[in-house]
Every structure is written in C-alpha cells, then in structure tokens.
mmCIF file of C-alpha atoms in Angstrom:
data_model
loop_
_atom_site.group_PDB
_atom_site.id
_atom_site.type_symbol
_atom_site.label_atom_id
_atom_site.label_comp_id
_atom_site.label_asym_id
_atom_site.label_seq_id
_atom_site.Cartn_x
_atom_site.Cartn_y
_atom_site.Cartn_z
ATOM 1 C CA MET A 26 2.938 22.647 -12.028
ATOM 2 C CA SER A 27 1.862 22.261 -15.236
ATOM 3 C CA VAL A 28 -1.019 24.395 -16.193
ATOM 4 C CA TYR A 29 -3.588 24.580 -19.730
ATOM 5 C CA ASN A 30 -6.649 26.738 -19.127
ATOM 6 C CA GLY A 31 -6.678 26.352 -15.617
ATOM 7 C CA GLU A 32 -8.285 29.948 -14.264
ATOM 8 C CA GLN A 33 -10.790 28.268 -12.417
ATOM 9 C CA TYR A 34 -8.899 26.747 -9.563
ATOM 10 C CA LEU A 35 -5.190 28.287 -10.329
ATOM 11 C CA GLN A 36 -5.289 30.776 -7.666
ATOM 12 C CA GLU A 37 -6.281 28.876 -4.724
ATOM 13 C CA SER A 38 -3.565 25.817 -6.332
ATOM 14 C CA ILE A 39 -1.008 28.453 -6.385
ATOM 15 C CA GLU A 40 -1.630 30.093 -2.779
ATOM 16 C CA SER A 41 -1.387 26.904 -1.623
ATOM 17 C CA ILE A 42 1.972 26.338 -2.318
ATOM 18 C CA LEU A 43 3.121 30.054 -1.665
ATOM 19 C CA THR A 44 1.833 29.542 2.135
ATOM 20 C CA GLN A 45 3.682 26.433 3.007
ATOM 21 C CA THR A 46 5.201 26.148 6.207
ATOM 22 C CA TYR A 47 8.689 25.464 4.340
ATOM 23 C CA SER A 48 9.319 28.321 2.453
ATOM 24 C CA ASP A 49 12.724 27.901 0.410
ATOM 25 C CA PHE A 50 12.016 26.650 -2.839
ATOM 26 C CA GLU A 51 11.398 27.330 -6.494
ATOM 27 C CA PHE A 52 8.320 27.263 -8.345
ATOM 28 C CA ILE A 53 7.827 26.330 -11.892
ATOM 29 C CA ILE A 54 4.752 27.425 -13.619
ATOM 30 C CA ILE A 55 4.163 25.618 -17.217
ATOM 31 C CA ASP A 56 1.798 27.495 -19.020
ATOM 32 C CA ASP A 57 1.017 24.821 -21.818
ATOM 33 C CA CYS A 58 -0.516 27.689 -24.406
ATOM 34 C CA SER A 59 -3.200 28.938 -22.298
ATOM 35 C CA THR A 60 -6.091 30.259 -23.948
ATOM 36 C CA ASP A 61 -8.177 31.995 -20.711
ATOM 37 C CA ASN A 62 -6.974 34.065 -18.193
ATOM 38 C CA SER A 63 -4.454 31.464 -16.612
ATOM 39 C CA VAL A 64 -1.301 33.790 -17.738
ATOM 40 C CA ASN A 65 -2.647 36.899 -16.137
ATOM 41 C CA ILE A 66 -3.785 35.247 -12.860
ATOM 42 C CA ILE A 67 0.215 33.673 -12.319
ATOM 43 C CA GLU A 68 2.153 37.260 -13.209
ATOM 44 C CA SER A 69 -0.479 38.891 -10.797
ATOM 45 C CA TYR A 70 2.048 37.207 -8.281
ATOM 46 C CA ASP A 71 4.712 39.506 -6.918
ATOM 47 C CA ASP A 72 6.634 36.726 -5.538
ATOM 48 C CA SER A 73 10.429 36.108 -6.383
ATOM 49 C CA ARG A 74 10.170 32.425 -6.196
ATOM 50 C CA ILE A 75 7.699 31.687 -8.689
ATOM 51 C CA ARG A 76 9.363 31.124 -12.468
ATOM 52 C CA LEU A 77 7.088 31.328 -15.183
ATOM 53 C CA VAL A 78 7.775 29.516 -18.330
ATOM 54 C CA ARG A 79 5.496 29.718 -21.551
ATOM 55 C CA ASN A 80 5.833 26.596 -23.783
ATOM 56 C CA LYS A 81 5.853 28.517 -27.902
ATOM 57 C CA GLN A 82 3.439 25.191 -28.473
ATOM 58 C CA ASN A 83 1.161 23.146 -26.958
ATOM 59 C CA MET A 84 3.297 20.074 -25.666
ATOM 60 C CA ARG A 85 0.612 18.029 -23.202
ATOM 61 C CA LEU A 86 1.483 17.301 -19.710
ATOM 62 C CA PRO A 87 3.808 14.409 -19.842
ATOM 63 C CA ALA A 88 6.579 16.842 -22.004
ATOM 64 C CA SER A 89 5.401 19.543 -20.159
ATOM 65 C CA LEU A 90 6.943 18.554 -16.891
ATOM 66 C CA ASN A 91 9.841 16.524 -18.080
ATOM 67 C CA LYS A 92 10.482 20.057 -18.824
ATOM 68 C CA GLY A 93 9.947 21.301 -15.486
ATOM 69 C CA ILE A 94 12.276 19.050 -14.144
ATOM 70 C CA ASN A 95 14.874 19.790 -16.709
ATOM 71 C CA LEU A 96 14.678 23.336 -15.768
ATOM 72 C CA ALA A 97 14.651 22.838 -11.683
ATOM 73 C CA LYS A 98 17.551 23.473 -9.271
ATOM 74 C CA GLY A 99 16.173 22.177 -6.337
ATOM 75 C CA GLU A 100 17.084 19.044 -4.784
ATOM 76 C CA TYR A 101 13.727 17.457 -4.707
ATOM 77 C CA ILE A 102 10.422 18.030 -6.919
ATOM 78 C CA ALA A 103 7.157 18.508 -6.001
ATOM 79 C CA ARG A 104 4.627 17.780 -7.982
ATOM 80 C CA MET A 105 1.766 19.850 -8.204
ATOM 81 C CA ASP A 106 -2.027 20.421 -10.135
ATOM 82 C CA ALA A 107 -3.756 23.287 -10.893
ATOM 83 C CA ASP A 108 -6.926 22.238 -9.496
ATOM 84 C CA ASP A 109 -5.699 21.325 -5.852
ATOM 85 C CA ILE A 110 -4.572 22.224 -2.505
ATOM 86 C CA SER A 111 -2.086 21.498 -1.167
ATOM 87 C CA MET A 112 -2.144 21.090 2.838
ATOM 88 C CA PRO A 113 0.029 23.652 4.608
ATOM 89 C CA GLU A 114 2.552 21.358 6.007
ATOM 90 C CA ARG A 115 2.899 19.206 3.045
ATOM 91 C CA PHE A 116 6.536 20.519 1.847
ATOM 92 C CA ALA A 117 7.850 20.449 5.837
ATOM 93 C CA LYS A 118 6.343 16.899 6.188
ATOM 94 C CA GLN A 119 8.297 15.594 2.914
ATOM 95 C CA VAL A 120 11.394 16.949 3.230
ATOM 96 C CA PHE A 121 11.985 15.951 6.347
ATOM 97 C CA TYR A 122 10.781 12.392 5.805
ATOM 98 C CA MET A 123 13.619 12.532 2.382
ATOM 99 C CA ASP A 124 15.958 13.889 4.477
ATOM 100 C CA THR A 125 16.011 11.102 7.241
ATOM 101 C CA HIS A 126 14.986 8.374 4.601
ATOM 102 C CA LEU A 127 17.937 8.900 2.190
ATOM 103 C CA ASP A 128 16.883 5.417 0.424
ATOM 104 C CA VAL A 129 13.688 6.609 -0.957
ATOM 105 C CA ALA A 130 13.864 8.330 -3.958
ATOM 106 C CA VAL A 131 9.695 9.174 -4.238
ATOM 107 C CA VAL A 132 7.136 9.833 -1.400
ATOM 108 C CA GLY A 133 3.957 10.243 -1.753
ATOM 109 C CA GLY A 134 0.672 10.692 0.159
ATOM 110 C CA GLY A 135 -2.885 10.966 1.824
ATOM 111 C CA PHE A 136 -5.611 12.926 -0.279
ATOM 112 C CA GLN A 137 -8.877 14.330 0.855
ATOM 113 C CA ALA A 138 -11.305 14.475 -2.584
ATOM 114 C CA ILE A 139 -13.304 17.189 -2.962
ATOM 115 C CA ASP A 140 -16.008 17.856 -5.964
ATOM 116 C CA GLU A 141 -15.906 21.068 -7.918
ATOM 117 C CA SER A 142 -17.601 23.364 -5.234
ATOM 118 C CA GLY A 143 -14.787 22.203 -2.594
ATOM 119 C CA ASN A 144 -16.769 19.723 -0.780
ATOM 120 C CA ASN A 145 -15.270 16.512 0.824
ATOM 121 C CA LEU A 146 -15.731 13.371 -0.675
ATOM 122 C CA TYR A 147 -13.424 11.204 0.736
ATOM 123 C CA ILE A 148 -10.352 10.237 1.845
ATOM 124 C CA HIS A 149 -7.728 8.272 0.147
ATOM 125 C CA HIS A 150 -5.428 6.618 2.387
ATOM 126 C CA PRO A 151 -2.354 5.308 0.381
ATOM 127 C CA ALA A 152 -0.508 1.771 0.630
ATOM 128 C CA THR A 153 3.255 2.400 2.999
ATOM 129 C CA GLY A 154 6.319 0.486 3.774
ATOM 130 C CA LYS A 155 6.239 -2.869 2.953
ATOM 131 C CA LYS A 156 1.721 -3.154 1.392
ATOM 132 C CA LEU A 157 3.087 -0.618 -1.313
ATOM 133 C CA ALA A 158 6.686 -2.500 -2.228
ATOM 134 C CA LYS A 159 4.333 -5.874 -2.617
ATOM 135 C CA TYR A 160 1.002 -3.797 -4.369
ATOM 136 C CA CYS A 161 3.408 -1.305 -6.170
ATOM 137 C CA LEU A 162 1.761 -2.666 -9.546
ATOM 138 C CA ILE A 163 -1.983 -1.983 -8.398
ATOM 139 C CA PRO A 164 -2.898 1.358 -10.248
ATOM 140 C CA SER A 165 -1.747 3.520 -8.551
ATOM 141 C CA PRO A 166 0.817 3.442 -5.974
ATOM 142 C CA MET A 167 1.279 7.138 -6.145
ATOM 143 C CA ALA A 168 -1.217 9.806 -5.968
ATOM 144 C CA HIS A 169 0.298 11.785 -8.912
ATOM 145 C CA PRO A 170 0.090 15.710 -7.543
ATOM 146 C CA THR A 171 1.436 14.958 -3.879
ATOM 147 C CA VAL A 172 4.486 13.281 -4.673
ATOM 148 C CA MET A 173 7.946 14.528 -3.526
ATOM 149 C CA MET A 174 11.194 13.053 -5.649
ATOM 150 C CA ARG A 175 14.226 13.346 -5.660
ATOM 151 C CA ARG A 176 16.236 15.168 -9.269
ATOM 152 C CA ASP A 177 19.385 13.372 -9.040
ATOM 153 C CA VAL A 178 17.810 10.054 -9.434
ATOM 154 C CA ILE A 179 15.601 10.841 -12.285
ATOM 155 C CA VAL A 180 17.507 12.766 -14.306
ATOM 156 C CA ASN A 181 21.205 11.075 -13.617
ATOM 157 C CA HIS A 182 19.036 7.518 -14.448
ATOM 158 C CA ASN A 183 17.053 9.212 -17.027
ATOM 159 C CA LEU A 184 13.660 8.250 -15.113
ATOM 160 C CA PHE A 185 11.275 10.687 -16.839
ATOM 161 C CA TYR A 186 7.852 10.331 -17.492
ATOM 162 C CA ASP A 187 6.989 8.213 -20.661
ATOM 163 C CA GLU A 188 6.023 11.524 -23.261
ATOM 164 C CA LYS A 189 3.994 8.271 -25.040
ATOM 165 C CA TYR A 190 1.356 8.231 -22.750
ATOM 166 C CA SER A 191 -0.911 11.142 -22.729
ATOM 167 C CA SER A 192 -2.880 9.408 -19.527
ATOM 168 C CA ALA A 193 -1.077 6.847 -16.340
ATOM 169 C CA GLN A 194 2.477 8.554 -17.159
ATOM 170 C CA ASP A 195 2.992 8.745 -13.157
ATOM 171 C CA TYR A 196 1.469 5.257 -13.075
ATOM 172 C CA ASP A 197 4.330 4.252 -15.786
ATOM 173 C CA LEU A 198 7.089 6.308 -14.414
ATOM 174 C CA TRP A 199 6.367 4.536 -10.528
ATOM 175 C CA GLN A 200 7.149 0.880 -11.811
ATOM 176 C CA ARG A 201 10.559 2.452 -13.115
ATOM 177 C CA ILE A 202 11.365 3.892 -10.362
ATOM 178 C CA ASN A 203 10.452 0.870 -7.856
ATOM 179 C CA ARG A 204 12.501 -1.193 -9.953
ATOM 180 C CA LYS A 205 15.569 0.388 -9.587
ATOM 181 C CA PHE A 206 14.799 2.553 -5.969
ATOM 182 C CA LYS A 207 12.571 2.458 -3.181
ATOM 183 C CA ILE A 208 9.450 4.665 -3.221
ATOM 184 C CA ASP A 209 7.270 5.060 -0.363
ATOM 185 C CA ASN A 210 3.772 7.089 1.089
ATOM 186 C CA LEU A 211 3.003 9.050 3.924
ATOM 187 C CA PRO A 212 -0.025 8.104 5.948
ATOM 188 C CA ASP A 213 -0.855 11.641 6.384
ATOM 189 C CA ILE A 214 -3.328 13.578 4.513
ATOM 190 C CA LEU A 215 -0.941 15.907 1.792
ATOM 191 C CA LEU A 216 -3.538 17.486 -0.261
ATOM 192 C CA ARG A 217 -7.210 18.262 -1.407
ATOM 193 C CA TYR A 218 -7.075 16.237 -4.876
ATOM 194 C CA ARG A 219 -10.226 17.749 -7.078
ATOM 195 C CA ILE A 220 -12.414 15.216 -8.836
ATOM 196 C CA GLN A 221 -13.414 17.398 -11.856
ATOM 197 C CA SER A 222 -16.330 16.272 -14.603
ATOM 198 C CA ASN A 223 -14.099 17.109 -17.340
ATOM 199 C CA SER A 224 -10.686 15.593 -15.702
ATOM 200 C CA ILE A 225 -8.686 13.403 -17.797
ATOM 201 C CA SER A 226 -9.640 10.565 -15.891
ATOM 202 C CA VAL A 227 -13.123 11.029 -16.698
ATOM 203 C CA ALA A 228 -12.948 12.394 -20.091
ATOM 204 C CA LYS A 229 -10.766 10.093 -20.949
ATOM 205 C CA ARG A 230 -11.487 6.820 -18.836
ATOM 206 C CA HIS A 231 -11.207 4.107 -21.661
ATOM 207 C CA GLN A 232 -8.225 5.718 -22.958
ATOM 208 C CA GLN A 233 -6.569 5.930 -19.354
ATOM 209 C CA GLN A 234 -7.802 2.130 -18.804
ATOM 210 C CA ASP A 235 -6.092 1.186 -22.151
ATOM 211 C CA ASN A 236 -2.636 2.981 -20.668
ATOM 212 C CA THR A 237 -3.075 1.061 -17.149
ATOM 213 C CA TYR A 238 -3.407 -2.171 -18.984
ATOM 214 C CA LYS A 239 -0.817 -1.269 -21.127
ATOM 215 C CA ILE A 240 1.727 -0.585 -18.056
ATOM 216 C CA PHE A 241 0.136 -3.203 -15.921
ATOM 217 C CA ASN A 242 0.767 -6.190 -18.473
ATOM 218 C CA LYS A 243 4.307 -4.522 -18.888
ATOM 219 C CA TYR A 244 5.505 -5.055 -15.467
ATOM 220 C CA SER A 245 3.280 -8.052 -14.498
ATOM 221 C CA PRO A 246 5.495 -11.103 -13.756
ATOM 222 C CA VAL A 247 2.673 -12.998 -15.499
ATOM 223 C CA ASP A 248 0.360 -12.321 -18.880
ATOM 224 C CA VAL A 249 -2.494 -10.820 -17.778
ATOM 225 C CA SER A 250 -5.635 -10.157 -19.719
ATOM 226 C CA TYR A 251 -7.536 -6.418 -19.988
ATOM 227 C CA ASP A 252 -10.298 -7.841 -17.726
ATOM 228 C CA GLU A 253 -8.239 -9.580 -15.416
ATOM 229 C CA VAL A 254 -6.778 -6.262 -14.994
ATOM 230 C CA MET A 255 -9.868 -4.488 -14.542
ATOM 231 C CA ALA A 256 -10.695 -7.413 -12.076
ATOM 232 C CA ILE A 257 -7.685 -6.677 -9.519
ATOM 233 C CA MET A 258 -8.625 -2.287 -10.224
ATOM 234 C CA HIS A 259 -12.139 -2.881 -9.694
ATOM 235 C CA ARG A 260 -13.308 -1.426 -12.668
ATOM 236 C CA ASN A 261 -15.603 -4.249 -13.991
ATOM 237 C CA TYR A 262 -17.216 -7.318 -13.203
ATOM 238 C CA VAL A 263 -16.606 -9.563 -15.623
ATOM 239 C CA LEU A 264 -14.396 -12.514 -14.697
ATOM 240 C CA ASN A 265 -16.703 -14.847 -11.398
ATOM 241 C CA PRO A 266 -14.897 -14.162 -8.128
ATOM 242 C CA TRP A 267 -12.907 -17.428 -8.563
ATOM 243 C CA GLN A 268 -11.598 -16.078 -11.886
ATOM 244 C CA GLN A 269 -10.288 -12.876 -10.112
ATOM 245 C CA ALA A 270 -9.337 -14.274 -7.088
ATOM 246 C CA LEU A 271 -6.756 -16.556 -8.800
ATOM 247 C CA ILE A 272 -4.970 -13.966 -11.235
ATOM 248 C CA MET A 273 -4.699 -12.117 -7.817
ATOM 249 C CA TYR A 274 -2.742 -14.355 -6.838
ATOM 250 C CA ARG A 275 -0.928 -15.916 -9.813
ATOM 251 C CA VAL A 276 0.401 -12.134 -10.042
ATOM 252 C CA PHE A 277 0.929 -11.189 -6.192
ATOM 253 C CA HIS A 278 1.568 -14.741 -5.510
ATOM 254 C CA THR A 279 0.391 -14.132 -1.900
ATOM 255 C CA LEU A 280 -2.538 -14.762 0.573
ATOM 256 C CA ASP A 281 -2.103 -11.934 3.162
ATOM 257 C CA TYR A 282 -4.598 -9.746 4.517
ATOM 258 C CA THR A 283 -4.297 -7.132 1.690
ATOM 259 C CA TYR A 284 -5.126 -10.116 -1.036
ATOM 260 C CA TRP A 285 -8.374 -11.760 0.889
ATOM 261 C CA ARG A 286 -9.373 -7.849 1.377
ATOM 262 C CA ASN A 287 -9.171 -7.192 -2.345
ATOM 263 C CA VAL A 288 -11.236 -10.767 -3.743
ATOM 264 C CA THR A 289 -13.687 -10.082 -1.060
ATOM 265 C CA GLY A 290 -14.497 -7.136 -2.141
ATOM 266 C CA TYR A 291 -14.805 -8.057 -5.403
ATOM 267 C CA ALA A 292 -16.887 -10.899 -4.428
ATOM 268 C CA VAL A 293 -19.639 -8.660 -3.156
ATOM 269 C CA ARG A 294 -18.970 -6.145 -5.797
ATOM 270 C CA TYR A 295 -20.112 -8.970 -8.322
ATOM 271 C CA ILE A 296 -22.871 -10.179 -6.609
ATOM 272 C CA MET A 297 -24.456 -6.856 -6.408
ATOM 273 C CA ALA A 298 -23.316 -5.996 -10.156
ATOM 274 C CA ARG A 299 -25.265 -9.234 -10.885
ATOM 275 C CA LEU A 300 -28.335 -8.723 -8.967
ATOM 276 C CA ASN A 301 -28.933 -4.876 -10.554
ATOM 277 C CA LEU A 302 -28.566 -6.404 -13.521
ATOM 278 C CA ASN A 303 -30.883 -9.129 -12.912
ATOM 279 C CA LYS A 304 -33.507 -5.719 -11.559
ATOM 280 C CA SER A 305 -33.022 -4.170 -14.994
ATOM 281 C CA THR A 306 -33.701 -7.393 -16.901
ATOM 282 C CA ALA A 307 -36.567 -7.830 -15.093
ATOM 283 C CA VAL A 308 -38.279 -4.148 -15.084
#
C-alpha cells in the first residue's frame, strides 16, 4: 500500500487488511511524504505485520510500488489502495487460487464500487479465462487494487511498473506480463472500490486517457488512432458505429458475443449522444 495524504479513509483500509481470514502476511505501507495525519494513523497500530516505510522525498505511485515490490519478502504480492476496503476472504481466495494454478502470474477480481460516503454504486464483473486472454487489450483487464502477483515473476523478469506513466501504469504492466505469462480474474467481489471526485481517474482524466491510448497503440496488432481507442473504450462517440465496429474487428479479429455486445452498446450510445446533441442545439 502506498499512501499520500490518505487520512480520510486510511484506517478503514488498513483494518480491512489486518482482519483478513488469511493472516500470514507482511503489510508493507509506504508513506510518500504525506503532510496530513496518515503516518500517525499507521503508527497507532500495534501489529507486527505492519512495516512502515517513509520515503525521504515524494516518489509518486509507480516508484513507491516498485520500492514495495523490492522490499517484499513473501511469495505473493497483493496490491491495496489507501481508500479502498478489501473483503475479509480476499487473501484466502487469491492465495488458494495461486497455489492451485501455478501457471497464473497475476490474479485479480471483481469489486463493488462505492462513493465517498461508502454508498454502493455498481458492481464490476471482470472478464475471466479465455475471454480475458482475448480482450486483455481493452482497458483495464484487471482492477489494480484487487490483484495478487507472484513476486518471483515480477522481480526475475524485470516486470516492474514503468515509472514514466503517472497514471495507467497498471494497464501497461498487465500488457507486458500477459505477453509472457498467464493472468486471470476471479469472478468473486474482492474489494469495495472507492470512487472519489479528486481521484486520478477524474482530476487527471485527459492525462490518463492519453497514457491509455499510448499503451493501447503500443501493444495493438494494428495502428489505431486516439478516437478509435476511445470508441473501443466507449469514452467518446466521434466515430460512427460502422467505423467503431470495423476497428473492433481489426484489433481483435473476431465476431464473438463480446464483440457484438461492444459494438451494439457503442451504437446505442452513439445514437443517444446524437439525440442529446440535437436537443441541446434546438434549445
């Protein structure tokens, strides 16, 4: 867990880890030069499993996570954010899966999205198995704070976070790992994922989308434009539905159920966007 000024939700996040039904772990918490009460909250816990590391200067998330990977001693590394809540059996389910699926390097899972007050918003059901393998390029194939990774795979194959990406660094990592090893998701809800108005995905949306486009284009089997990637992701509706359907086919080269669901969903939203635009123009 990397923490930077996370005092508002930090206690709830820490306790969701300390109360896991699977209890044999070390809990590395890296404070990235917080200026609030985060360090005091961490130090208030008398639990030998907690290992607090304080950065001497602000390193930002990717570098802090790489530092944590290098410091870790365990066989597996579980990611956790300072504002989320892990479900009690998360570790137990993931450790069992990794112990029984030796060919899998990273396993994630589903999550319940919550707002800043802890109210339920929606449930995210991740792609699994062959569907995940086929559509791994669609951002993001794994929810970052739900994953558990094999440390030896990351360290021995130099599969660390690319620190040039201030956002979407996990999306890039999954693509690189997926080129060499198998990744998968559990269908279980492993986490309560908090969506905040000041989170990276909102406050730096354009930067995140730019990074996502660069990563998508880097690993895509064909060249894709920014608008084409945003259409595949359903982030904007500049392309007409036929164009979106064509680029989906060129990238994934399939006409399966997931393909048709994506292009149909895009077509519906494209029409709705045009209707709303016409209404705004009329007014």
